[in-house]
Short mmCIF file of C-alpha atoms in Angstrom, two decimals:
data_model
loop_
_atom_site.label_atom_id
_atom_site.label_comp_id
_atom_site.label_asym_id
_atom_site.label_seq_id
_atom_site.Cartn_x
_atom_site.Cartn_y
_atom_site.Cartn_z
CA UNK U 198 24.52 38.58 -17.97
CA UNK U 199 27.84 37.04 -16.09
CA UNK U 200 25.36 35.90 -13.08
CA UNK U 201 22.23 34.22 -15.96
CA UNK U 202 25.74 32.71 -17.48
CA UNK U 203 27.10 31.60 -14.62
CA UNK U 204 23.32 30.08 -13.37
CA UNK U 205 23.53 28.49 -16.55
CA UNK U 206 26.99 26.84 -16.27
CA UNK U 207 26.14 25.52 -12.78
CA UNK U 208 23.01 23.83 -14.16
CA UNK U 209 24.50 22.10 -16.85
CA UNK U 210 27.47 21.05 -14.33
CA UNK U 211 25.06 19.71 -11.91
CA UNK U 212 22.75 17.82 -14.35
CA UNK U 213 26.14 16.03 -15.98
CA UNK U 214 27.23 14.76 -12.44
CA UNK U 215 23.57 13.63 -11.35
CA UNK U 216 23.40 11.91 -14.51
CA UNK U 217 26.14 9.96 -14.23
CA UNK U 218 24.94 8.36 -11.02
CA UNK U 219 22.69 5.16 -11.56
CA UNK U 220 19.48 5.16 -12.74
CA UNK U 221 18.20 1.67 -11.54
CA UNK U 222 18.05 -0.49 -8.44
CA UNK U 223 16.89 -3.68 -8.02
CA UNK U 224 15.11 -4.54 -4.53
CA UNK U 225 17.06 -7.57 -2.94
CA UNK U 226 14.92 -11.00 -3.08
CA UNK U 227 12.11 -9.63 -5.38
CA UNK U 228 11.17 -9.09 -8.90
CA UNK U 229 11.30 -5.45 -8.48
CA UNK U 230 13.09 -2.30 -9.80
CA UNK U 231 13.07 1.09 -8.71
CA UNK U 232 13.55 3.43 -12.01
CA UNK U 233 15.00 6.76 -10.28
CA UNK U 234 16.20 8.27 -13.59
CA UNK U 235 16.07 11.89 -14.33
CA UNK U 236 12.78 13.06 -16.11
CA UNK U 237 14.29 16.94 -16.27
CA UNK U 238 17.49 18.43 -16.06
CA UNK U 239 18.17 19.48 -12.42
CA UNK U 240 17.61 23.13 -11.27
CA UNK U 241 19.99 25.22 -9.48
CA UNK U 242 19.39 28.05 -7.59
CA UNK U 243 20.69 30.46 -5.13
CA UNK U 244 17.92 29.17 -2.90
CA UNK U 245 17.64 25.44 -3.46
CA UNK U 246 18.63 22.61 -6.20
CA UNK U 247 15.06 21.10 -7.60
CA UNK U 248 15.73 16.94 -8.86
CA UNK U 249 12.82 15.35 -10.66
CA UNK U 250 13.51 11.28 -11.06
CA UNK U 251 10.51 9.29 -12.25
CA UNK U 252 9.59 6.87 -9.67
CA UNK U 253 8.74 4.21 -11.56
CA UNK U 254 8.41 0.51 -9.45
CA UNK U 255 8.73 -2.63 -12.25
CA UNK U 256 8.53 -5.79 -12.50
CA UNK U 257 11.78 -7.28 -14.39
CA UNK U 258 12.20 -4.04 -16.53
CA UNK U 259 11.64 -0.21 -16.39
CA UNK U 260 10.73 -0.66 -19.69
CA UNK U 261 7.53 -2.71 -19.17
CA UNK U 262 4.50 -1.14 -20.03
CA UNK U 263 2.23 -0.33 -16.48
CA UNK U 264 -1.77 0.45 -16.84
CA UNK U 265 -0.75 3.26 -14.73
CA UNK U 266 -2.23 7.25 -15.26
CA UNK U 267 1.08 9.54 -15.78
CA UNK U 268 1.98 11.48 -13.07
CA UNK U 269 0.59 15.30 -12.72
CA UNK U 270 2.69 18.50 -12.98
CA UNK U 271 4.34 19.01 -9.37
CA UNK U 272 5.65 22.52 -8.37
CA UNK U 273 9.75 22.79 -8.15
CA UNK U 274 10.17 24.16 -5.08
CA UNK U 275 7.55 25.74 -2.64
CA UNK U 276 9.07 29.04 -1.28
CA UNK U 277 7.07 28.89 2.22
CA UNK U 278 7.84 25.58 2.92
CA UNK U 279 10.33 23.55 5.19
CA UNK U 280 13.97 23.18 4.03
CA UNK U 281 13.91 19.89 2.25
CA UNK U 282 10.73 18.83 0.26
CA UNK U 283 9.90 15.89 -1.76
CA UNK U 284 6.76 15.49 -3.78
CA UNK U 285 5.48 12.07 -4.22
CA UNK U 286 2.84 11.36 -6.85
CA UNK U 287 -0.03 8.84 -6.69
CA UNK U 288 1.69 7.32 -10.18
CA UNK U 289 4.77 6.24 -7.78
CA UNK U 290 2.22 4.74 -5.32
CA UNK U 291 -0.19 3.11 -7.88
CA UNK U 292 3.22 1.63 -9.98
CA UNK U 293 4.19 0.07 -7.02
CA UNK U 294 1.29 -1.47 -6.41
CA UNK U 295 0.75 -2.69 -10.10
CA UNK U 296 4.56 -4.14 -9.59
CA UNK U 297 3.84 -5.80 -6.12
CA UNK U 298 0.25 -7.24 -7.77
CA UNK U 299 1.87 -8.52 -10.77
CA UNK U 300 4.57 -9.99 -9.49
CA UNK U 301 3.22 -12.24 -6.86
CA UNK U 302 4.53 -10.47 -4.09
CA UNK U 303 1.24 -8.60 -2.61
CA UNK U 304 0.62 -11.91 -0.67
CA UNK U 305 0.85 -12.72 2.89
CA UNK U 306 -0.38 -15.60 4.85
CA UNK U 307 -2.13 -15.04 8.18
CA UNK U 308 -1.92 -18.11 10.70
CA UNK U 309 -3.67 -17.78 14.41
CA UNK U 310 -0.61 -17.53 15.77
CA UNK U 311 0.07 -14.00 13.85
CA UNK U 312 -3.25 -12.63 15.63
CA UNK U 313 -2.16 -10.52 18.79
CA UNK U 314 -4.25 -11.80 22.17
CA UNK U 315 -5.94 -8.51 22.67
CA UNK U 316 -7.74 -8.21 19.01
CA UNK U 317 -11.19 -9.37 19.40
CA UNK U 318 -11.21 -12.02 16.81
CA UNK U 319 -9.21 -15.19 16.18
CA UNK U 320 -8.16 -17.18 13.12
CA UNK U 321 -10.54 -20.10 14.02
CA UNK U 322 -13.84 -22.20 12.88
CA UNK U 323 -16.31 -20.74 15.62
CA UNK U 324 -15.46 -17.01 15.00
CA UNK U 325 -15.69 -17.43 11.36
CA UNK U 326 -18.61 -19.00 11.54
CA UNK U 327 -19.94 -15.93 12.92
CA UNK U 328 -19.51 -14.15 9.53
CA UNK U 329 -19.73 -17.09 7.00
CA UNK U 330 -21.88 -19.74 8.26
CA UNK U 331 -20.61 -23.29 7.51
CA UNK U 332 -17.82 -23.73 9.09
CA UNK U 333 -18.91 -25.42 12.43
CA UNK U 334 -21.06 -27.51 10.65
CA UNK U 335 -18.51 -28.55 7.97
CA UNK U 336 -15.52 -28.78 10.73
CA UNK U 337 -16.06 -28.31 13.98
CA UNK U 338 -15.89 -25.80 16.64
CA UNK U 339 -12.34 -23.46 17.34
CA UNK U 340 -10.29 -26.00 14.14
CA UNK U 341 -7.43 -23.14 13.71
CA UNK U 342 -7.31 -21.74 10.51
CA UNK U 343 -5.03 -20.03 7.81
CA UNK U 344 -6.33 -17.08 5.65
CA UNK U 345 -4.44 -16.49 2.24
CA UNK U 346 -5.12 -12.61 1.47
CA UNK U 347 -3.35 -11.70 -2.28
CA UNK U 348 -3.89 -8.41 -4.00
CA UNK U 349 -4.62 -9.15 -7.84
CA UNK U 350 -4.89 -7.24 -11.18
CA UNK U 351 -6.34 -4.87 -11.85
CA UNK U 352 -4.22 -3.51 -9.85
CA UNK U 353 -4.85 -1.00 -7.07
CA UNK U 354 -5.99 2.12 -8.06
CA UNK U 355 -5.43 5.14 -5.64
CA UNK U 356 -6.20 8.18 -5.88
CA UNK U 357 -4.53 11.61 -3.67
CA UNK U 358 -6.27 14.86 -3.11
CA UNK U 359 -6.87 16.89 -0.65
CA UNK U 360 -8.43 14.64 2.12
CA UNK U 361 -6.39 11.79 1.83
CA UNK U 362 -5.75 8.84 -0.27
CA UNK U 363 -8.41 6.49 -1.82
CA UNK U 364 -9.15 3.92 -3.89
CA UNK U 365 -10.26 1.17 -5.23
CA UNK U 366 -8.35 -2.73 -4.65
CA UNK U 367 -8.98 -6.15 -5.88
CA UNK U 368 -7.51 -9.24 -3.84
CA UNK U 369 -8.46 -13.35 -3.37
CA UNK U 370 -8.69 -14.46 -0.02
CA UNK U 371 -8.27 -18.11 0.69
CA UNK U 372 -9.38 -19.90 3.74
CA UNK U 373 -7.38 -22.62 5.02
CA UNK U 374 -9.04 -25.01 7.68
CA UNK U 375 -6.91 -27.05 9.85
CA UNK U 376 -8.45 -30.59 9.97
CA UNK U 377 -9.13 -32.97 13.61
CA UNK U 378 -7.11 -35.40 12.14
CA UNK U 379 -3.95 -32.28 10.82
CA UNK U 380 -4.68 -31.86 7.69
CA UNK U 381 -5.25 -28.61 5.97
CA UNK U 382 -7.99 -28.55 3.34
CA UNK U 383 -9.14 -25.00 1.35
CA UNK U 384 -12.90 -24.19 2.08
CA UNK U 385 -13.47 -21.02 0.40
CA UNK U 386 -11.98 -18.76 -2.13
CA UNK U 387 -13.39 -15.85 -2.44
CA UNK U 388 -12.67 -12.45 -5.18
CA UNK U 389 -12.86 -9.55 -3.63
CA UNK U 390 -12.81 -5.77 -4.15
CA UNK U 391 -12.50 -3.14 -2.00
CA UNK U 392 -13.03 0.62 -1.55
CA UNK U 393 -10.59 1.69 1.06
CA UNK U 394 -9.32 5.63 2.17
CA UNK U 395 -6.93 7.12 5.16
CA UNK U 396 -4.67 10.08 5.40
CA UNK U 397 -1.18 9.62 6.74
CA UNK U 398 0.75 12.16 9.32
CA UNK U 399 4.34 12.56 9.98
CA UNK U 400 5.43 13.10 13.69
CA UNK U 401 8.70 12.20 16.01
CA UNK U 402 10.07 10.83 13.38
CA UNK U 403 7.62 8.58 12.08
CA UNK U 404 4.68 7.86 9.91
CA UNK U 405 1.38 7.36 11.46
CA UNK U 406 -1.24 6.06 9.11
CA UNK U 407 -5.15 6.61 9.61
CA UNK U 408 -7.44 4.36 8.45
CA UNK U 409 -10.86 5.70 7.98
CA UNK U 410 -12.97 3.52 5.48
CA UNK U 411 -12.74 0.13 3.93
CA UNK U 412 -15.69 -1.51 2.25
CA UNK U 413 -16.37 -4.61 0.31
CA UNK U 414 -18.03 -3.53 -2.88
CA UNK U 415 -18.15 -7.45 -4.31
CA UNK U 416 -17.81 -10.31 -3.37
CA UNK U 417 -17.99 -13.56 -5.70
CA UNK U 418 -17.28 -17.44 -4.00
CA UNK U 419 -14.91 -18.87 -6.63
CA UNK U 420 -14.81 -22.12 -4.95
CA UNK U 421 -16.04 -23.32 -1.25
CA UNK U 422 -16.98 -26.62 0.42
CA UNK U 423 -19.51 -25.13 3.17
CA UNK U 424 -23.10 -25.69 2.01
CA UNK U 425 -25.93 -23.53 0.94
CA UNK U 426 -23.12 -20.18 0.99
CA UNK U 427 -24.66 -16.73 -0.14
CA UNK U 428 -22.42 -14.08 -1.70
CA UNK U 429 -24.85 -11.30 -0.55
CA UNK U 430 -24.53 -12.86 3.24
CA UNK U 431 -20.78 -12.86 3.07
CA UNK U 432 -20.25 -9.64 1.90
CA UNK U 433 -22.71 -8.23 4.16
CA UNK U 434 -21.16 -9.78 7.27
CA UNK U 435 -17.62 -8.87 6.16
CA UNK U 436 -18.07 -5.36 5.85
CA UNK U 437 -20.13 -5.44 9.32
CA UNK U 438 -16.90 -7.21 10.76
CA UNK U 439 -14.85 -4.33 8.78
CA UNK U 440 -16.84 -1.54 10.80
CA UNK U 441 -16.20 -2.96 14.02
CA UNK U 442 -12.45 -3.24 13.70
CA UNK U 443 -11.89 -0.04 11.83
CA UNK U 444 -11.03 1.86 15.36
CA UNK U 445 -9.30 -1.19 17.36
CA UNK U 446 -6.94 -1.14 13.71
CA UNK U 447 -6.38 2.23 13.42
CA UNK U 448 -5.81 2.60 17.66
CA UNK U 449 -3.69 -0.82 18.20
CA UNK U 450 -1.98 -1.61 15.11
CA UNK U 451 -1.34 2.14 13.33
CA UNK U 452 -0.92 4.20 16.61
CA UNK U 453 2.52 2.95 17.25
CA UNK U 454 3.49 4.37 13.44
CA UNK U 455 6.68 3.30 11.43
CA UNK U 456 9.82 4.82 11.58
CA UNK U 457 11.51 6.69 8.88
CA UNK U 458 14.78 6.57 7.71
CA UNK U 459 16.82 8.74 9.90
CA UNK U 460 20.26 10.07 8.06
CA UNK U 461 22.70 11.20 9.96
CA UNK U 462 21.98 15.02 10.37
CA UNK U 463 18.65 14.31 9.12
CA UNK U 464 15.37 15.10 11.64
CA UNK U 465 11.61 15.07 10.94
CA UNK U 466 10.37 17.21 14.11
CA UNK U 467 9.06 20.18 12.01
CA UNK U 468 8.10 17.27 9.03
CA UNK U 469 4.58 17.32 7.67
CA UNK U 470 2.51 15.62 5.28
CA UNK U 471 0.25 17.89 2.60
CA UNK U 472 -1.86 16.22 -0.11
CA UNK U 473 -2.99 18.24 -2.93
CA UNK U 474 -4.58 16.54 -6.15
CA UNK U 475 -2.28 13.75 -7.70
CA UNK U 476 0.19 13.93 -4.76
#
């Protein structure tokens, strides 16, 4: 009875001091939020101390309402596994995401200068061309050009189980030719969406992502000014280009990986990454 009592007391003393700790952050230069308030009271044990936040990403407020699929029941604590563990739902991924879209900030712009010598294809008139016809004819052979690429709602949709991560995504992608005489003028916008799925592993301290599918599952031309341009053609050619550069991606852009945050006293050698359905 003292020990359940004393159990007890300890929990209760634990969940008042995590409590008071913030529940918010706001990610410098964006829109963005991180909501890392408690969704349980924290569990202490002899064995191990068991802290459920909720993960939420937002745009301006954690209060926002987010088209996003509650997260799934995660175990506390898994008895056979390493010393620290943290389970990560696809809700935390997919809110992020729906943040990112919605705010604007799932946009990059490639120029020709971003694309490394050694990948096989090149920001330019003639290698498009090769995949949308048009361009040549409209401007010219090797004119350098710009490609807009902008993830839009709906948002992405992922999806975890066993094999790996998957989903569905929905983006614009805007073409920017660079004229003879300097100008820039847009000659195709096209909506996209996209079936993509990988896996991720965690080695030396880092996180190596594997990309193993990505297809275009529509393709609509929004606005253009290359002649006679067929959607079926487009789509076809982009997910041929897709194919070919699925291994040169995953071998010389992923195979490097990303490092982790390394606290001090913190080390990932005996880390590992396990999916199981919802996270």
């Amino acid at each position: 009875v003292i020990e359940s009592s004393l159990t007890t007391v300890s929990n209760q003393i634990a969940a008042e001091y995590i409590k008071s700790f913030p529940t918010f952050i706001n990610v410098p230069c964006s829109k963005l939020g991180v909501n890392y308030g408690l969704v349980s009271d924290p569990v202490l044990t002899e064995s191990h101390m068991t802290i459920g936040v909720a993960g939420q990403v937002y745009v301006n407020s954690p209060s926002e309402s987010q088209p996003v699929t509650p997260a799934v029941e995660m175990p506390s604590w898994n008895a056979t596994g390493t010393e620290n563990q943290i389970y990560l739902s696809e809700y935390t991924i997919n809110s992020a995401a729906y943040a990112a879209a919605a705010s604007g900030m799932a946009h990059i712009l490639v120029t020709p200068s971003m694309i490394p010598a050694n990948i096989p294809f090149h920001l330019n008139t003639q290698q498009l061309n090769g995949i949308i016809p048009g361009f040549t004819a409209k401007y010219g052979s090797n004119q350098p050009c710009d490609l807009s690429i902008k993830l839009v709602e709906p948002a992405p949709k992922l999806s975890i189980t066993p094999k790996g991560i998957s989903g569905t995504m929905n983006g614009i992608f805007e073409i920017f030719v660079t004229q003879k005489d300097g100008t820039q003028q847009s000659a195709l916008t096209l909506n996209l969406e996209a079936e993509v799925s990988g896996s991720l592993v965690i080695a030396k301290n880092k996180i190596f992502p594997t990309f193993k599918n990505a297809t275009f599952t529509e393709v609509t031309i929004t606005q253009t000014e290359l002649a006679n341009l067929k959607p079926s053609l487009v789509k076809q050619n982009m997910n041929i280009m897709l194919m070919l550069m699925r291994g040169f991606i995953s071998e010389q852009v992923f195979s490097a990986g990303f490092p982790l945050p390394a606290p001090t006293g913190v080390s990932y050698k005996d880390a590992d990454g396990i999916f199981f359905d919802g996270y």
